[in-house]
Amino acid sequence: MRHEPGRDALERMYWTMRLAREYETFMKRAYLEGKVPVFEMTAGPIPGEMHLATGQEPCAAAVCAHLTPKDWVVASHRAHHIAIAKGVDLKRMTAEIFGRATGLGGGRGGHMHLSDPAVRFTSTGIVGQALGIAGGHALAASLQRDGAVAVGFIGEGGANQGVFHETLNLASLWKLPLICVIEDNRWGVSVAKDKSTAIARNADRASAYGCAGEFVADNDPWAIHAAAARAVERARAGEGPTILEIETVRLEGHFVGDPEPYVPEDEKDRRANQDALSIMKRRLLTEHGFTAEELAAIDADAAACVAEAERFARDSAPAAPDDAYAHVFVEAA
Ligand SMILES: Cc1ncc(C[n+]2csc(CCOP(=O)(O)OP(=O)(O)O)c2C)c(N)n1
Ligand SMILES: [Mg+2]
């Protein structure tokens, strides 16, 4: 397995990151429809909360670059970039978020309950729980000896949940093919990591479980790609789990509509220069021989995919209220 991404892998990673960014730009616009000037959570085409992963795209694109269709991915409440990187059907995902009958879950779950069994992707709004579910997939893969690995994506806040300890303890004991990706964006809603977490690096917790731990600084797609390659290799070789802690940046608020009064001004200023997508684009042009035309074609392709998904969702019928109890109760015999 290549630790240094070749041209095709770089193109694929850029495409994935670009698609995720394009998608979330659209999502923010659509979510705010009907909600401005007065923010009202139930107004407009998308009800409920909306969490964007703008800025965190490399975590998903560079990790999922190593996965095959048989591998499992579980994401948290900030799931769009990960769903896209695992190949979830964009049209049906958008319809789900819009509450349409053509959605992945018939429009019942919405943005925080995205699930696409066809590509072995699911998500949960319960903080930290993605790791527990991924641990279950890893146990199944281990028992079935099918060579699959499971990746659970959580935030640094999720790493302080009990499920983190329980899952990593057993996964390490049983040498399960599990990768725990921690997207460390420094914030759990408005709580800074240094106010919630006793140690600086969550990857250091690996020593408590006897598993591997890797820390990747600066949201760097190349470094994430290399560390993820090692983690997947270990998992497939039966060497057990890896905690892969990635220092990333949340460029938007915790949810759309969060004015972030708690983020220091100098951090907001710094963020302006920490956009991994712009940095990657610059590096592809200056260090990797990509042309501006090539990247513009990828950008246009991503925009077209998003436009198609938006059209599909808006043209679909809403989930029927009469259908609300389907899949919830069974008839008693
Ligand atoms: C068990 C649980 N507790 C609290 C919440 C409410 N909540 C949603 S997101 C969040 C913060 C999560 O922070 P982090 O894990 O760092 O992820 P991030 O939002 O930064 O991606 C909280 C407390 C929840 N969804 N589940
Ligand atoms: Mg966080």
CSV table of C-alpha atoms and ligand atoms in Angstrom, one decimal:
chain,number,residue,atom,x,y,z
A,1,MET,CA,0.0,0.0,0.0
A,2,ARG,CA,1.4,3.4,-1.0
A,3,HIS,CA,2.0,5.8,1.9
A,4,GLU,CA,2.7,8.6,-0.4
A,5,PRO,CA,-0.4,9.3,-2.6
A,6,GLY,CA,0.2,9.1,-6.3
A,7,ARG,CA,-1.4,11.4,-8.9
A,8,ASP,CA,-4.7,9.5,-9.1
A,9,ALA,CA,-5.0,9.3,-5.3
A,10,LEU,CA,-4.3,13.1,-5.0
A,11,GLU,CA,-6.9,13.8,-7.7
A,12,ARG,CA,-9.4,11.6,-5.9
A,13,MET,CA,-8.8,13.3,-2.5
A,14,TYR,CA,-9.1,16.8,-4.0
A,15,TRP,CA,-12.3,15.8,-5.7
A,16,THR,CA,-13.7,14.4,-2.5
A,17,MET,CA,-12.8,17.5,-0.5
A,18,ARG,CA,-14.1,19.8,-3.2
A,19,LEU,CA,-17.4,17.9,-3.4
A,20,ALA,CA,-17.8,18.0,0.4
A,21,ARG,CA,-17.1,21.8,0.5
A,22,GLU,CA,-19.5,22.4,-2.5
A,23,TYR,CA,-22.1,20.3,-0.8
A,24,GLU,CA,-21.9,22.1,2.5
A,25,THR,CA,-21.9,25.5,0.9
A,26,PHE,CA,-25.2,24.5,-0.7
A,27,MET,CA,-26.5,22.9,2.5
A,28,LYS,CA,-25.9,26.1,4.5
A,29,ARG,CA,-27.7,28.2,1.9
A,30,ALA,CA,-30.7,25.7,1.8
A,31,TYR,CA,-30.8,25.4,5.6
A,32,LEU,CA,-31.0,29.2,6.1
A,33,GLU,CA,-33.9,29.5,3.6
A,34,GLY,CA,-36.9,30.7,5.6
A,35,LYS,CA,-34.7,31.0,8.7
A,36,VAL,CA,-33.4,34.5,8.1
A,37,PRO,CA,-33.9,37.3,9.2
A,38,VAL,CA,-35.4,35.6,12.2
A,39,PHE,CA,-33.7,32.2,13.0
A,40,GLU,CA,-36.4,29.6,13.5
A,41,MET,CA,-35.3,26.0,13.6
A,42,THR,CA,-38.5,24.5,12.1
A,43,ALA,CA,-38.8,27.0,9.2
A,44,GLY,CA,-37.7,26.4,5.6
A,45,PRO,CA,-37.0,23.2,3.7
A,46,ILE,CA,-34.6,21.7,6.3
A,47,PRO,CA,-35.9,21.3,9.9
A,48,GLY,CA,-33.7,20.7,13.0
A,49,GLU,CA,-30.0,21.5,13.5
A,50,MET,CA,-27.3,21.6,10.9
A,51,HIS,CA,-23.7,20.8,11.6
A,52,LEU,CA,-21.2,21.5,8.9
A,53,ALA,CA,-17.7,20.0,8.6
A,54,THR,CA,-16.3,22.9,6.6
A,55,GLY,CA,-12.5,22.8,7.0
A,56,GLN,CA,-12.5,19.2,8.2
A,57,GLU,CA,-12.6,17.6,4.8
A,58,PRO,CA,-9.1,16.1,4.8
A,59,CYS,CA,-9.9,13.8,7.7
A,60,ALA,CA,-12.6,12.1,5.7
A,61,ALA,CA,-11.0,12.2,2.2
A,62,ALA,CA,-7.5,11.0,3.3
A,63,VAL,CA,-8.8,8.2,5.6
A,64,CYS,CA,-11.4,6.9,3.2
A,65,ALA,CA,-8.9,6.9,0.4
A,66,HIS,CA,-7.7,3.6,1.9
A,67,LEU,CA,-11.0,1.9,2.2
A,68,THR,CA,-12.8,-0.6,0.0
A,69,PRO,CA,-16.6,-1.1,-0.5
A,70,LYS,CA,-16.5,-4.0,2.1
A,71,ASP,CA,-15.1,-1.7,4.8
A,72,TRP,CA,-17.4,-0.1,7.4
A,73,VAL,CA,-17.6,3.6,8.3
A,74,VAL,CA,-19.6,5.2,11.2
A,75,ALA,CA,-19.8,8.9,11.6
A,76,SER,CA,-21.1,11.3,14.2
A,77,HIS,CA,-23.4,14.3,14.0
A,78,ARG,CA,-20.9,16.1,11.7
A,79,ALA,CA,-21.2,13.5,8.9
A,80,HIS,CA,-21.5,15.0,5.4
A,81,HIS,CA,-17.8,15.0,4.5
A,82,ILE,CA,-17.5,11.4,5.7
A,83,ALA,CA,-20.6,10.2,3.9
A,84,ILE,CA,-19.3,11.7,0.7
A,85,ALA,CA,-15.9,10.2,1.1
A,86,LYS,CA,-17.5,6.7,1.6
A,87,GLY,CA,-19.5,7.1,-1.5
A,88,VAL,CA,-23.0,7.6,-0.1
A,89,ASP,CA,-25.6,8.4,-2.8
A,90,LEU,CA,-25.6,12.2,-2.8
A,91,LYS,CA,-29.1,12.5,-4.2
A,92,ARG,CA,-30.7,10.2,-1.7
A,93,MET,CA,-28.7,11.8,1.1
A,94,THR,CA,-29.9,15.2,0.2
A,95,ALA,CA,-33.5,14.0,-0.1
A,96,GLU,CA,-33.1,12.6,3.4
A,97,ILE,CA,-31.9,15.9,4.8
A,98,PHE,CA,-34.8,17.6,3.1
A,99,GLY,CA,-37.3,15.1,4.7
A,100,ARG,CA,-38.3,13.6,1.4
A,101,ALA,CA,-39.7,10.1,0.8
A,102,THR,CA,-36.9,9.3,-1.6
A,103,GLY,CA,-34.3,9.9,1.1
A,104,LEU,CA,-32.0,7.2,2.4
A,105,GLY,CA,-34.3,6.6,5.4
A,106,GLY,CA,-37.5,7.6,3.7
A,107,GLY,CA,-37.0,11.2,5.0
A,108,ARG,CA,-37.6,10.0,8.6
A,109,GLY,CA,-34.1,10.6,10.1
A,110,GLY,CA,-32.8,13.8,8.4
A,111,HIS,CA,-29.3,15.3,8.7
A,112,MET,CA,-28.3,13.5,12.0
A,113,HIS,CA,-29.4,10.0,11.0
A,114,LEU,CA,-27.7,9.3,7.7
A,115,SER,CA,-27.3,5.7,6.8
A,116,ASP,CA,-26.6,3.9,3.5
A,117,PRO,CA,-26.1,0.2,4.0
A,118,ALA,CA,-25.3,-0.2,0.3
A,119,VAL,CA,-21.9,1.4,0.9
A,120,ARG,CA,-21.6,0.3,4.5
A,121,PHE,CA,-22.0,3.8,6.0
A,122,THR,CA,-24.0,4.9,9.0
A,123,SER,CA,-24.0,7.7,11.5
A,124,THR,CA,-25.3,8.6,14.9
A,125,GLY,CA,-26.1,11.8,16.7
A,126,ILE,CA,-25.0,10.4,20.1
A,127,VAL,CA,-21.6,11.8,20.8
A,128,GLY,CA,-18.8,9.2,20.9
A,129,GLN,CA,-21.2,6.4,19.9
A,130,ALA,CA,-19.9,6.1,16.4
A,131,LEU,CA,-16.8,4.3,17.8
A,132,GLY,CA,-19.0,1.8,19.7
A,133,ILE,CA,-20.9,0.9,16.5
A,134,ALA,CA,-17.7,0.7,14.5
A,135,GLY,CA,-16.4,-1.6,17.2
A,136,GLY,CA,-19.4,-3.9,16.6
A,137,HIS,CA,-18.6,-3.9,12.8
A,138,ALA,CA,-15.0,-4.7,13.6
A,139,LEU,CA,-16.0,-7.6,15.8
A,140,ALA,CA,-18.3,-9.0,13.1
A,141,ALA,CA,-15.5,-8.6,10.5
A,142,SER,CA,-13.1,-10.4,12.8
A,143,LEU,CA,-15.5,-13.3,13.5
A,144,GLN,CA,-16.4,-13.6,9.8
A,145,ARG,CA,-12.8,-13.3,8.8
A,146,ASP,CA,-13.8,-11.3,5.8
A,147,GLY,CA,-10.8,-8.9,5.8
A,148,ALA,CA,-13.0,-5.8,6.3
A,149,VAL,CA,-11.9,-3.0,8.6
A,150,ALA,CA,-14.2,-0.6,10.5
A,151,VAL,CA,-13.6,3.1,11.1
A,152,GLY,CA,-15.4,5.2,13.7
A,153,PHE,CA,-15.1,8.9,13.3
A,154,ILE,CA,-15.6,10.9,16.5
A,155,GLY,CA,-14.7,14.4,17.8
A,156,GLU,CA,-12.2,15.2,20.5
A,157,GLY,CA,-15.3,15.7,22.8
A,158,GLY,CA,-16.5,12.2,22.0
A,159,ALA,CA,-13.2,10.8,23.2
A,160,ASN,CA,-14.2,11.7,26.8
A,161,GLN,CA,-17.3,9.5,26.6
A,162,GLY,CA,-17.3,6.1,28.4
A,163,VAL,CA,-17.9,4.3,25.1
A,164,PHE,CA,-14.4,5.3,24.0
A,165,HIS,CA,-12.8,3.4,26.8
A,166,GLU,CA,-15.1,0.3,26.6
A,167,THR,CA,-14.6,0.0,22.8
A,168,LEU,CA,-10.9,0.5,22.7
A,169,ASN,CA,-10.3,-1.9,25.6
A,170,LEU,CA,-12.1,-4.8,24.0
A,171,ALA,CA,-11.0,-4.0,20.5
A,172,SER,CA,-7.4,-4.0,21.6
A,173,LEU,CA,-7.8,-7.2,23.7
A,174,TRP,CA,-9.4,-9.0,20.8
A,175,LYS,CA,-7.2,-7.4,18.1
A,176,LEU,CA,-10.2,-6.1,16.2
A,177,PRO,CA,-9.7,-4.3,12.8
A,178,LEU,CA,-10.8,-1.0,14.2
A,179,ILE,CA,-9.6,2.6,13.5
A,180,CYS,CA,-10.7,5.3,15.8
A,181,VAL,CA,-10.4,8.6,14.0
A,182,ILE,CA,-10.6,11.6,16.3
A,183,GLU,CA,-11.3,14.8,14.4
A,184,ASP,CA,-9.8,17.3,17.0
A,185,ASN,CA,-11.3,20.7,16.0
A,186,ARG,CA,-10.6,21.9,19.6
A,187,TRP,CA,-14.2,22.6,20.4
A,188,GLY,CA,-17.1,20.5,21.8
A,189,VAL,CA,-19.9,23.0,21.1
A,190,SER,CA,-18.5,25.9,23.1
A,191,VAL,CA,-16.1,24.0,25.4
A,192,ALA,CA,-12.5,24.2,24.5
A,193,LYS,CA,-10.6,21.0,24.7
A,194,ASP,CA,-8.2,22.2,27.4
A,195,LYS,CA,-11.2,22.8,29.6
A,196,SER,CA,-12.5,19.3,29.2
A,197,THR,CA,-9.6,17.0,28.6
A,198,ALA,CA,-6.7,16.2,31.1
A,199,ILE,CA,-4.1,15.4,28.5
A,200,ALA,CA,-3.0,17.3,25.4
A,201,ARG,CA,-3.0,14.4,22.9
A,202,ASN,CA,-5.7,11.8,22.7
A,203,ALA,CA,-3.4,9.6,20.7
A,204,ASP,CA,-1.3,9.1,23.9
A,205,ARG,CA,-4.3,7.3,25.4
A,206,ALA,CA,-3.3,4.3,23.1
A,207,SER,CA,-0.7,3.3,25.7
A,208,ALA,CA,-3.6,2.6,28.2
A,209,TYR,CA,-5.1,0.1,25.8
A,210,GLY,CA,-1.9,-1.4,24.3
A,211,CYS,CA,-2.9,-0.3,20.9
A,212,ALA,CA,-1.3,2.0,18.3
A,213,GLY,CA,-1.8,5.8,18.5
A,214,GLU,CA,-0.8,8.4,15.9
A,215,PHE,CA,-1.2,12.1,16.0
A,216,VAL,CA,-1.4,14.1,12.8
A,217,ALA,CA,-0.8,17.9,13.0
A,218,ASP,CA,-2.1,20.7,10.8
A,219,ASN,CA,-5.0,19.1,9.0
A,220,ASP,CA,-2.5,17.9,6.4
A,221,PRO,CA,-4.0,15.6,3.8
A,222,TRP,CA,-0.6,14.0,2.9
A,223,ALA,CA,0.2,13.3,6.6
A,224,ILE,CA,-3.3,12.0,7.3
A,225,HIS,CA,-3.1,9.7,4.2
A,226,ALA,CA,0.2,8.2,5.4
A,227,ALA,CA,-1.0,7.7,9.0
A,228,ALA,CA,-4.3,6.2,7.8
A,229,ALA,CA,-2.4,3.8,5.5
A,230,ARG,CA,-0.4,2.5,8.5
A,231,ALA,CA,-3.6,2.2,10.6
A,232,VAL,CA,-5.5,0.3,7.9
A,233,GLU,CA,-2.4,-2.0,7.3
A,234,ARG,CA,-2.3,-2.8,11.0
A,235,ALA,CA,-6.0,-3.5,11.1
A,236,ARG,CA,-5.9,-5.8,8.1
A,237,ALA,CA,-2.9,-7.6,9.5
A,238,GLY,CA,-4.7,-8.5,12.7
A,239,GLU,CA,-2.6,-6.1,14.8
A,240,GLY,CA,-5.6,-4.5,16.4
A,241,PRO,CA,-6.9,-0.9,16.6
A,242,THR,CA,-5.3,2.5,16.1
A,243,ILE,CA,-6.3,5.8,17.6
A,244,LEU,CA,-5.7,8.2,14.8
A,245,GLU,CA,-5.9,11.7,16.2
A,246,ILE,CA,-6.1,14.5,13.6
A,247,GLU,CA,-5.7,18.2,14.4
A,248,THR,CA,-8.3,19.8,12.2
A,249,VAL,CA,-10.1,23.1,12.0
A,250,ARG,CA,-13.9,23.8,12.2
A,251,LEU,CA,-14.3,26.8,9.9
A,252,GLU,CA,-18.0,27.3,10.8
A,253,GLY,CA,-19.8,27.4,14.2
A,254,HIS,CA,-20.8,24.3,16.0
A,255,PHE,CA,-24.1,24.5,14.2
A,256,VAL,CA,-25.3,26.8,11.4
A,257,GLY,CA,-26.5,29.9,13.3
A,258,ASP,CA,-23.9,29.7,16.0
A,259,PRO,CA,-22.2,33.1,16.2
A,260,GLU,CA,-19.3,31.6,18.2
A,261,PRO,CA,-19.0,34.3,20.9
A,262,TYR,CA,-16.7,31.9,22.8
A,263,VAL,CA,-14.0,31.7,20.1
A,264,PRO,CA,-11.1,34.1,20.7
A,265,GLU,CA,-10.7,36.7,18.0
A,266,ASP,CA,-7.1,35.7,17.3
A,267,GLU,CA,-8.2,32.1,16.7
A,268,LYS,CA,-10.9,33.4,14.2
A,269,ASP,CA,-8.1,35.4,12.4
A,270,ARG,CA,-5.8,32.3,12.3
A,271,ARG,CA,-8.6,30.2,10.8
A,272,ALA,CA,-8.8,32.3,7.7
A,273,ASN,CA,-5.3,31.0,6.7
A,274,GLN,CA,-6.0,27.4,7.7
A,275,ASP,CA,-8.4,26.3,5.0
A,276,ALA,CA,-7.0,22.8,4.0
A,277,LEU,CA,-8.8,22.9,0.7
A,278,SER,CA,-7.1,26.2,-0.4
A,279,ILE,CA,-3.8,24.9,0.9
A,280,MET,CA,-4.1,21.6,-1.0
A,281,LYS,CA,-5.1,23.4,-4.2
A,282,ARG,CA,-2.0,25.5,-3.9
A,283,ARG,CA,0.2,22.5,-3.3
A,284,LEU,CA,-1.3,20.5,-6.2
A,285,LEU,CA,-0.5,23.4,-8.5
A,286,THR,CA,3.0,24.3,-7.2
A,287,GLU,CA,4.4,20.9,-6.1
A,288,HIS,CA,2.5,18.2,-7.9
A,289,GLY,CA,2.2,19.4,-11.5
A,290,PHE,CA,-1.6,19.8,-11.6
A,291,THR,CA,-2.8,22.6,-13.9
A,292,ALA,CA,-5.4,25.3,-13.0
A,293,GLU,CA,-7.6,23.9,-15.8
A,294,GLU,CA,-7.5,20.4,-14.4
A,295,LEU,CA,-8.6,21.6,-10.9
A,296,ALA,CA,-11.2,23.9,-12.4
A,297,ALA,CA,-12.7,20.9,-14.2
A,298,ILE,CA,-12.9,19.0,-10.9
A,299,ASP,CA,-14.5,22.0,-9.2
A,300,ALA,CA,-17.1,22.2,-12.0
A,301,ASP,CA,-17.8,18.5,-11.8
A,302,ALA,CA,-18.4,18.7,-8.0
A,303,ALA,CA,-20.7,21.7,-8.5
A,304,ALA,CA,-22.7,19.7,-11.1
A,305,CYS,CA,-23.1,16.7,-8.7
A,306,VAL,CA,-24.4,19.0,-6.0
A,307,ALA,CA,-26.8,20.8,-8.3
A,308,GLU,CA,-28.2,17.4,-9.5
A,309,ALA,CA,-28.6,16.3,-5.8
A,310,GLU,CA,-30.4,19.5,-5.0
A,311,ARG,CA,-32.8,19.2,-7.9
A,312,PHE,CA,-33.5,15.6,-7.0
A,313,ALA,CA,-34.3,16.5,-3.4
A,314,ARG,CA,-36.5,19.5,-4.2
A,315,ASP,CA,-38.4,17.6,-6.9
A,316,SER,CA,-39.1,14.7,-4.5
A,317,ALA,CA,-42.4,14.3,-2.5
A,318,PRO,CA,-42.2,14.9,1.2
A,319,ALA,CA,-42.3,11.9,3.5
A,320,ALA,CA,-45.9,11.1,4.1
A,321,PRO,CA,-47.1,11.6,7.7
A,322,ASP,CA,-49.2,8.4,7.5
A,323,ASP,CA,-46.0,6.6,7.0
A,324,ALA,CA,-44.4,7.7,10.3
A,325,TYR,CA,-44.9,4.5,12.2
A,326,ALA,CA,-43.6,2.2,9.4
A,327,HIS,CA,-40.5,0.3,10.5
A,328,VAL,CA,-41.2,1.2,14.2
A,329,PHE,CA,-43.8,-1.4,15.4
A,330,VAL,CA,-44.6,-4.9,14.3
A,331,GLU,CA,-48.0,-6.5,14.5
A,332,ALA,CA,-48.3,-8.8,17.4
A,333,ALA,CA,-49.0,-12.4,16.2
B,1,LIG,C1,-24.1,11.7,24.5
B,1,LIG,C2,-24.4,13.1,24.0
B,1,LIG,N1,-24.2,14.2,24.8
B,1,LIG,C3,-24.4,15.4,24.3
B,1,LIG,C4,-24.8,15.6,23.1
B,1,LIG,C5,-25.0,17.1,22.5
B,1,LIG,N2,-23.9,17.4,21.7
B,1,LIG,C6,-24.0,17.3,20.3
B,1,LIG,S1,-22.5,17.6,19.5
B,1,LIG,C7,-21.7,17.9,21.0
B,1,LIG,C8,-20.3,18.3,21.0
B,1,LIG,C9,-19.4,17.2,20.4
B,1,LIG,O1,-18.1,17.7,20.4
B,1,LIG,P1,-17.0,16.8,19.6
B,1,LIG,O2,-17.1,15.4,19.9
B,1,LIG,O3,-15.7,17.5,19.8
B,1,LIG,O4,-17.5,16.9,18.1
B,1,LIG,P2,-17.6,18.2,17.1
B,1,LIG,O5,-19.0,18.8,17.4
B,1,LIG,O6,-16.6,19.2,17.5
B,1,LIG,O7,-17.5,17.7,15.8
B,1,LIG,C10,-22.6,17.7,22.1
B,1,LIG,C11,-22.2,17.9,23.5
B,1,LIG,C12,-25.1,14.5,22.3
B,1,LIG,N3,-25.5,14.6,21.0
B,1,LIG,N4,-24.8,13.3,22.7
B,2,MG,MG,-14.8,18.9,18.6
